[in-house]
Amino acid sequence: SDALVYTRPEWIAEIHRGFLAAGCDAVETNTFNASRIVLDDFGMGEKTDEINRLNARLAKEAAAQFSTPARPRFVVGSV
């Protein structure tokens, strides 16, 4: 769930780091279901922007940890 960014952000970050440690050059944000329509079903529609931004930040932080000048790592937004 995209809302895990509130309760278990470390899980999301660890998943990103795991992919990067395994050799991936990019990770996808945890935002596939973070649209207002979907989040409205859970009473969280008004938090759509915040959830997306927090999830993007976690992915960017993980990518930055693994990036080097010779091998940059990237974040792909999922919608």
Tab-separated table of C-alpha atoms in Angstrom:
chain	number	residue	atom	x	y	z
A	1	SER	CA	0.000	0.000	0.000
A	2	ASP	CA	1.178	3.477	-0.828
A	3	ALA	CA	0.090	4.649	2.625
A	4	LEU	CA	2.776	2.495	4.259
A	5	VAL	CA	4.911	5.595	3.912
A	6	TYR	CA	3.191	6.781	7.122
A	7	THR	CA	3.471	3.625	9.191
A	8	ARG	CA	6.449	1.690	7.811
A	9	PRO	CA	8.628	3.966	5.660
A	10	GLU	CA	11.637	1.823	6.557
A	11	TRP	CA	10.026	-1.127	4.735
A	12	ILE	CA	9.684	0.932	1.569
A	13	ALA	CA	13.255	2.221	1.832
A	14	GLU	CA	14.599	-1.284	2.458
A	15	ILE	CA	12.854	-2.608	-0.649
A	16	HIS	CA	14.416	0.163	-2.734
A	17	ARG	CA	17.848	-0.489	-1.254
A	18	GLY	CA	17.478	-4.206	-1.893
A	19	PHE	CA	16.831	-3.663	-5.598
A	20	LEU	CA	19.725	-1.236	-5.883
A	21	ALA	CA	22.075	-3.548	-3.976
A	22	ALA	CA	21.120	-6.358	-6.355
A	23	GLY	CA	22.309	-4.225	-9.262
A	24	CYS	CA	19.257	-2.345	-10.510
A	25	ASP	CA	19.973	1.038	-12.025
A	26	ALA	CA	16.539	2.440	-11.148
A	27	VAL	CA	13.793	1.980	-8.594
A	28	GLU	CA	10.127	2.741	-8.982
A	29	THR	CA	8.292	4.960	-6.539
A	30	ASN	CA	5.729	3.288	-4.306
A	31	THR	CA	2.935	5.317	-5.865
A	32	PHE	CA	1.112	3.004	-8.274
A	33	ASN	CA	-2.160	3.261	-6.358
A	34	ALA	CA	-1.619	6.738	-4.936
A	35	SER	CA	-4.283	8.497	-6.943
A	36	ARG	CA	-7.067	10.517	-5.400
A	37	ILE	CA	-9.678	8.062	-6.706
A	38	VAL	CA	-8.029	5.082	-5.031
A	39	LEU	CA	-7.065	6.899	-1.843
A	40	ASP	CA	-10.613	8.282	-1.486
A	41	ASP	CA	-11.739	4.685	-0.951
A	42	PHE	CA	-9.610	4.662	2.197
A	43	GLY	CA	-10.530	8.155	3.359
A	44	MET	CA	-7.102	9.454	2.395
A	45	GLY	CA	-7.825	11.283	-0.864
A	46	GLU	CA	-6.828	14.640	0.590
A	47	LYS	CA	-3.367	13.204	1.323
A	48	THR	CA	-2.638	12.212	-2.292
A	49	ASP	CA	0.022	14.854	-2.887
A	50	GLU	CA	1.729	14.238	0.448
A	51	ILE	CA	1.794	10.444	0.002
A	52	ASN	CA	3.258	10.753	-3.483
A	53	ARG	CA	5.905	13.224	-2.383
A	54	LEU	CA	6.953	11.139	0.624
A	55	ASN	CA	7.206	7.968	-1.462
A	56	ALA	CA	9.217	9.774	-4.137
A	57	ARG	CA	11.564	11.127	-1.478
A	58	LEU	CA	12.227	7.635	-0.092
A	59	ALA	CA	13.113	6.368	-3.572
A	60	LYS	CA	15.352	9.371	-4.259
A	61	GLU	CA	17.192	8.927	-0.962
A	62	ALA	CA	17.850	5.258	-1.688
A	63	ALA	CA	19.033	6.019	-5.223
A	64	ALA	CA	21.361	8.712	-3.896
A	65	GLN	CA	22.918	6.246	-1.445
A	66	PHE	CA	23.871	3.925	-4.309
A	67	SER	CA	24.736	6.487	-6.977
A	68	THR	CA	28.304	7.178	-7.990
A	69	PRO	CA	29.641	9.453	-10.724
A	70	ALA	CA	30.483	6.359	-12.760
A	71	ARG	CA	27.122	4.697	-12.118
A	72	PRO	CA	24.230	6.987	-11.356
A	73	ARG	CA	21.006	5.447	-10.071
A	74	PHE	CA	17.590	6.692	-11.018
A	75	VAL	CA	13.993	6.914	-9.787
A	76	VAL	CA	11.034	6.133	-12.010
A	77	GLY	CA	7.640	7.511	-11.045
A	78	SER	CA	4.818	4.981	-10.987
A	79	VAL	CA	1.283	6.161	-11.730
